[in-house]
Amino acid sequence: MWELAADLAVLFGDGPLRALRARRARRRLMAGLPTRIPCSVRSERPGWPAAFENGSLLFTPGRPTAAFGSRRHPWLEFGLGGEHRDPEPADWFDQDWAATGYLPPDGGAAVFVQVHSRYLVTTRLALGGPVDGSV
């Protein structure tokens, strides 16, 4: 009984709150303000987590780089304006989460970013890729 109540609380509470936060992140990005997007990231770049780690991407207006921050990996930076790649099939954990592969313009290994599907358009816009949802 309590498990059902907990599932319903998440269903009715998390959805509208996450939608509100995603709209706020997009408005901040469009207004040229620093924007933080919650995500999970992994990469084979030196110093980056080899498995997905929860954290957030920070986009600061006027900077040519974005930064990923988490508790174990503070401020790992990569360049903006690269190419989006198809994610690996193993990158999908849940139907509500969307993964995108991103190849920064500085070369090196790709960065795989997982965000909630409500943040996907904002993330692609911030990284400099297509906004229409295509890869």
XYZ file of N, CA and C in Angstrom:
405
model
N 0.816 -1.184 0.000
C 0.000 0.000 0.000
C 0.871 1.263 0.000
N 1.902 1.283 0.864
C 2.755 2.462 0.943
C 3.583 2.642 -0.321
N 3.951 1.528 -0.962
C 4.702 1.629 -2.208
C 3.856 2.294 -3.284
N 2.594 1.959 -3.335
C 1.689 2.577 -4.301
C 1.537 4.070 -4.015
N 1.405 4.422 -2.741
C 1.287 5.835 -2.367
C 2.562 6.603 -2.735
N 3.718 5.988 -2.528
C 4.981 6.643 -2.874
C 5.100 6.833 -4.381
N 4.703 5.823 -5.155
C 4.735 5.951 -6.611
C 3.801 7.050 -7.101
N 2.626 7.148 -6.506
C 1.681 8.196 -6.890
C 2.195 9.586 -6.505
N 2.869 9.682 -5.355
C 3.428 10.972 -4.938
C 4.489 11.444 -5.914
N 5.333 10.526 -6.368
C 6.355 10.884 -7.343
C 5.702 11.252 -8.675
N 4.689 10.482 -9.069
C 4.023 10.739 -10.346
C 3.373 12.114 -10.386
N 2.668 12.479 -9.332
C 1.949 13.744 -9.330
C 2.793 14.918 -8.840
N 3.848 14.662 -8.099
C 4.671 15.748 -7.572
C 5.888 16.060 -8.404
N 6.549 15.022 -8.921
C 7.801 15.217 -9.628
C 7.607 15.804 -11.021
N 6.596 15.369 -11.725
C 6.380 15.821 -13.101
C 6.212 17.326 -13.231
N 5.241 17.928 -12.523
C 5.072 19.382 -12.646
C 6.279 20.169 -12.140
N 6.916 19.700 -11.074
C 8.084 20.396 -10.545
C 9.252 20.345 -11.528
N 9.480 19.178 -12.120
C 10.561 19.050 -13.092
C 10.274 19.888 -14.337
N 9.018 19.929 -14.782
C 8.651 20.754 -15.937
C 8.905 22.228 -15.640
N 8.588 22.668 -14.433
C 8.823 24.051 -14.038
C 10.314 24.376 -14.040
N 11.129 23.474 -13.500
C 12.576 23.692 -13.472
C 13.184 23.679 -14.868
N 12.669 22.806 -15.745
C 13.182 22.751 -17.121
C 12.842 24.035 -17.872
N 11.637 24.567 -17.690
C 11.270 25.832 -18.335
C 12.121 26.978 -17.799
N 12.389 26.952 -16.501
C 13.229 27.997 -15.897
C 14.655 27.940 -16.459
N 15.204 26.731 -16.604
C 16.555 26.587 -17.155
C 16.602 27.116 -18.591
N 15.584 26.831 -19.370
C 15.572 27.312 -20.757
C 15.446 28.834 -20.808
N 14.595 29.413 -19.954
C 14.463 30.874 -19.916
C 15.773 31.536 -19.522
N 16.474 30.960 -18.535
C 17.754 31.525 -18.106
C 18.776 31.449 -19.239
N 18.807 30.341 -19.947
C 19.745 30.177 -21.053
C 19.445 31.187 -22.161
N 18.184 31.351 -22.505
C 17.801 32.287 -23.555
C 18.053 33.745 -23.139
N 18.014 34.026 -21.837
C 18.257 35.385 -21.344
C 19.747 35.677 -21.163
N 20.598 34.675 -21.387
C 22.036 34.894 -21.256
C 22.530 34.832 -19.822
N 21.815 34.123 -18.966
C 22.224 33.980 -17.572
C 22.895 32.628 -17.358
N 23.749 32.506 -16.339
C 24.337 31.196 -16.038
C 23.232 30.173 -15.772
N 23.381 29.003 -16.377
C 22.350 27.971 -16.293
C 22.970 26.664 -15.845
N 22.316 26.011 -14.916
C 22.764 24.712 -14.418
C 21.704 23.670 -14.784
N 22.132 22.587 -15.433
C 21.219 21.530 -15.859
C 21.633 20.228 -15.177
N 20.722 19.619 -14.396
C 21.051 18.344 -13.749
C 21.191 17.241 -14.795
N 22.217 16.403 -14.643
C 22.470 15.367 -15.639
C 23.368 14.281 -15.051
N 23.646 13.288 -15.880
C 24.676 12.291 -15.620
C 25.621 12.316 -16.805
N 26.906 12.181 -16.542
C 27.916 12.279 -17.597
C 28.924 11.158 -17.438
N 29.422 10.693 -18.588
C 30.560 9.775 -18.598
C 31.369 10.048 -19.844
N 32.654 9.743 -19.777
C 33.536 9.926 -20.919
C 34.806 9.128 -20.689
N 35.509 8.858 -21.784
C 36.797 8.179 -21.684
C 37.937 9.180 -21.695
N 37.624 10.450 -21.513
C 38.653 11.484 -21.417
C 39.421 11.307 -20.108
N 40.687 11.671 -20.062
C 41.460 11.558 -18.828
C 40.857 12.424 -17.712
N 40.682 11.825 -16.540
C 40.148 12.543 -15.388
C 38.634 12.557 -15.299
N 37.960 12.057 -16.313
C 36.498 12.035 -16.315
C 35.996 10.706 -15.783
N 34.746 10.657 -15.271
C 34.212 9.384 -14.781
C 33.992 8.400 -15.938
N 34.419 7.150 -15.744
C 34.258 6.129 -16.783
C 32.833 5.580 -16.800
N 32.130 5.661 -15.684
C 30.728 5.258 -15.603
C 29.901 6.519 -15.375
N 28.617 6.445 -15.667
C 27.776 7.631 -15.493
C 27.790 8.091 -14.043
N 27.995 9.377 -13.867
C 27.989 9.980 -12.536
C 27.047 11.171 -12.539
N 26.222 11.244 -11.490
C 25.260 12.338 -11.377
C 25.964 13.631 -11.002
N 25.477 14.709 -11.577
C 26.017 16.029 -11.310
C 25.208 17.055 -12.073
N 25.873 18.092 -12.537
C 25.172 19.103 -13.330
C 26.142 19.760 -14.304
N 25.575 20.229 -15.407
C 26.329 21.000 -16.391
C 26.089 22.467 -16.109
N 27.150 23.240 -16.126
C 27.034 24.675 -15.913
C 27.429 25.390 -17.200
N 26.510 26.190 -17.710
C 26.736 27.002 -18.903
C 26.784 28.452 -18.470
N 27.897 29.128 -18.749
C 28.072 30.531 -18.394
C 28.155 31.338 -19.676
N 27.332 32.366 -19.826
C 27.352 33.177 -21.046
C 28.727 33.802 -21.287
N 29.137 33.806 -22.545
C 30.409 34.405 -22.911
C 31.598 33.469 -22.790
N 31.418 32.310 -22.191
C 32.519 31.351 -22.075
C 32.404 30.312 -23.169
N 33.493 29.947 -23.805
C 33.436 28.951 -24.875
C 33.412 27.517 -24.359
N 33.337 27.354 -23.041
C 33.321 26.016 -22.461
C 32.138 25.852 -21.519
N 31.765 24.597 -21.330
C 30.783 24.221 -20.316
C 31.547 23.420 -19.263
N 30.997 23.336 -18.077
C 31.675 22.607 -17.004
C 30.719 21.602 -16.393
N 31.220 20.392 -16.154
C 30.456 19.377 -15.436
C 30.973 19.334 -14.013
N 30.073 19.353 -13.065
C 30.467 19.298 -11.667
C 29.688 18.236 -10.926
N 30.377 17.513 -10.066
C 29.753 16.535 -9.169
C 30.558 16.533 -7.871
N 30.187 15.690 -6.960
C 30.916 15.649 -5.685
C 32.334 15.134 -5.846
N 32.532 14.156 -6.741
C 33.861 13.582 -6.916
C 34.667 14.247 -8.022
N 33.990 14.886 -8.965
C 34.673 15.484 -10.116
C 34.260 16.949 -10.244
N 34.921 17.840 -9.534
C 34.528 19.246 -9.623
C 35.044 19.906 -10.898
N 34.164 20.469 -11.656
C 34.419 21.344 -12.787
C 35.340 20.775 -13.852
N 34.858 19.741 -14.501
C 35.541 19.200 -15.671
C 35.011 19.962 -16.883
N 35.875 20.655 -17.607
C 35.435 21.524 -18.694
C 35.628 20.871 -20.059
N 34.747 21.258 -20.993
C 34.853 20.855 -22.382
C 34.273 21.964 -23.250
N 34.711 22.003 -24.514
C 34.334 23.085 -25.417
C 32.910 22.962 -25.941
N 32.318 24.102 -26.271
C 30.982 24.150 -26.855
C 31.082 24.256 -28.368
N 30.005 23.909 -29.056
C 29.959 24.035 -30.508
C 30.414 22.802 -31.249
N 30.428 21.654 -30.601
C 30.842 20.414 -31.243
C 29.686 19.721 -31.941
N 29.839 18.428 -32.163
C 28.837 17.631 -32.874
C 28.113 16.694 -31.919
N 26.824 16.499 -32.202
C 26.061 15.511 -31.450
C 26.163 14.173 -32.155
N 26.305 13.128 -31.384
C 26.411 11.767 -31.905
C 25.274 10.931 -31.338
N 24.985 9.816 -32.018
C 24.001 8.889 -31.475
C 24.578 8.261 -30.220
N 23.769 8.160 -29.167
C 24.275 7.500 -27.956
C 24.333 5.989 -28.149
N 25.120 5.353 -27.334
C 25.169 3.903 -27.354
C 23.873 3.363 -26.768
N 23.385 2.214 -27.245
C 22.126 1.674 -26.703
C 22.188 1.407 -25.204
N 23.368 1.110 -24.673
C 23.478 0.830 -23.242
C 23.350 2.101 -22.407
N 23.335 3.278 -23.049
C 23.237 4.539 -22.320
C 21.832 4.841 -21.841
N 20.852 4.094 -22.294
C 19.464 4.376 -21.927
C 19.097 3.536 -20.716
N 18.789 4.206 -19.614
C 18.397 3.490 -18.409
C 16.892 3.511 -18.201
N 16.226 4.530 -18.669
C 14.821 4.739 -18.376
C 14.203 5.492 -19.539
N 12.934 5.279 -19.777
C 12.293 5.973 -20.892
C 12.150 7.469 -20.635
N 12.223 7.901 -19.384
C 12.130 9.323 -19.087
C 13.456 10.048 -19.263
N 14.544 9.308 -19.385
C 15.860 9.914 -19.507
C 16.341 9.767 -20.934
N 16.929 10.818 -21.461
C 17.437 10.814 -22.829
C 18.950 10.974 -22.788
N 19.629 10.238 -23.636
C 21.087 10.317 -23.700
C 21.488 10.937 -25.024
N 22.525 11.709 -24.989
C 23.086 12.279 -26.207
C 24.598 12.163 -26.146
N 25.186 11.759 -27.236
C 26.637 11.744 -27.339
C 27.093 13.080 -27.886
N 28.150 13.624 -27.350
C 28.616 14.940 -27.759
C 30.115 14.877 -27.977
N 30.550 15.285 -29.158
C 31.968 15.318 -29.495
C 32.419 16.773 -29.491
N 33.142 17.200 -28.437
C 33.586 18.601 -28.354
C 34.529 18.966 -29.498
N 34.580 20.248 -29.846
C 35.432 20.666 -30.965
C 36.923 20.515 -30.697
N 37.334 20.382 -29.442
C 38.754 20.248 -29.137
C 39.288 18.852 -29.418
N 38.443 17.951 -29.902
C 38.867 16.594 -30.215
C 38.830 15.721 -28.975
N 39.450 14.579 -29.062
C 39.442 13.671 -27.927
C 38.185 12.816 -27.902
N 37.976 12.194 -26.776
C 36.860 11.268 -26.624
C 35.538 12.023 -26.482
N 34.472 11.343 -26.864
C 33.130 11.918 -26.755
C 32.699 11.988 -25.296
N 31.797 12.895 -25.025
C 31.190 13.039 -23.714
C 29.737 12.593 -23.856
N 29.321 11.628 -23.039
C 27.946 11.140 -23.090
C 27.163 11.780 -21.954
N 26.089 12.458 -22.309
C 25.290 13.208 -21.353
C 23.894 12.596 -21.290
N 23.446 12.278 -20.090
C 22.079 11.806 -19.870
C 21.328 12.869 -19.102
N 20.203 13.297 -19.635
C 19.352 14.267 -18.961
C 17.921 13.760 -18.997
N 17.094 14.290 -18.116
C 15.674 13.989 -18.191
C 15.169 14.523 -19.522
N 14.216 13.854 -20.110
C 13.761 14.228 -21.453
C 13.254 15.671 -21.519
N 12.812 16.231 -20.418
C 12.357 17.625 -20.420
C 13.516 18.606 -20.593
N 14.731 18.191 -20.247
C 15.911 19.055 -20.370
C 16.676 18.835 -21.671
N 16.273 17.883 -22.502
C 17.059 17.518 -23.676
C 17.195 18.677 -24.662
N 16.115 19.367 -24.971
C 16.175 20.471 -25.923
C 17.064 21.593 -25.389
N 16.931 21.906 -24.114
C 17.752 22.955 -23.510
C 19.231 22.566 -23.528
N 19.523 21.307 -23.259
C 20.909 20.840 -23.261
C 21.509 20.936 -24.654
N 20.762 20.500 -25.665
C 21.274 20.572 -27.035
C 21.446 22.013 -27.485
N 20.542 22.871 -27.088
C 20.660 24.288 -27.417
C 21.914 24.875 -26.772
N 22.166 24.526 -25.527
C 23.330 25.052 -24.813
C 24.644 24.515 -25.383
N 24.641 23.258 -25.817
C 25.856 22.668 -26.387
C 26.104 23.119 -27.821
N 25.112 23.753 -28.431
C 25.288 24.260 -29.778
C 24.847 23.291 -30.857
N 23.932 22.404 -30.535
C 23.467 21.432 -31.516
C 22.058 21.721 -31.992
N 21.471 20.771 -32.734
C 20.111 20.975 -33.241
C 19.106 20.973 -32.101
N 18.078 21.803 -32.219
C 17.094 21.929 -31.148
C 15.823 21.156 -31.452
N 15.655 20.665 -32.654
C 14.397 20.044 -33.034
C 14.228 18.631 -32.507
N 15.175 18.112 -31.746
C 15.083 16.767 -31.200
C 15.768 15.733 -32.067
N 16.218 16.089 -33.267
C 16.935 15.139 -34.098
C 18.379 15.070 -33.648
N 19.010 13.966 -33.973
C 20.400 13.775 -33.572
C 21.314 14.156 -34.681
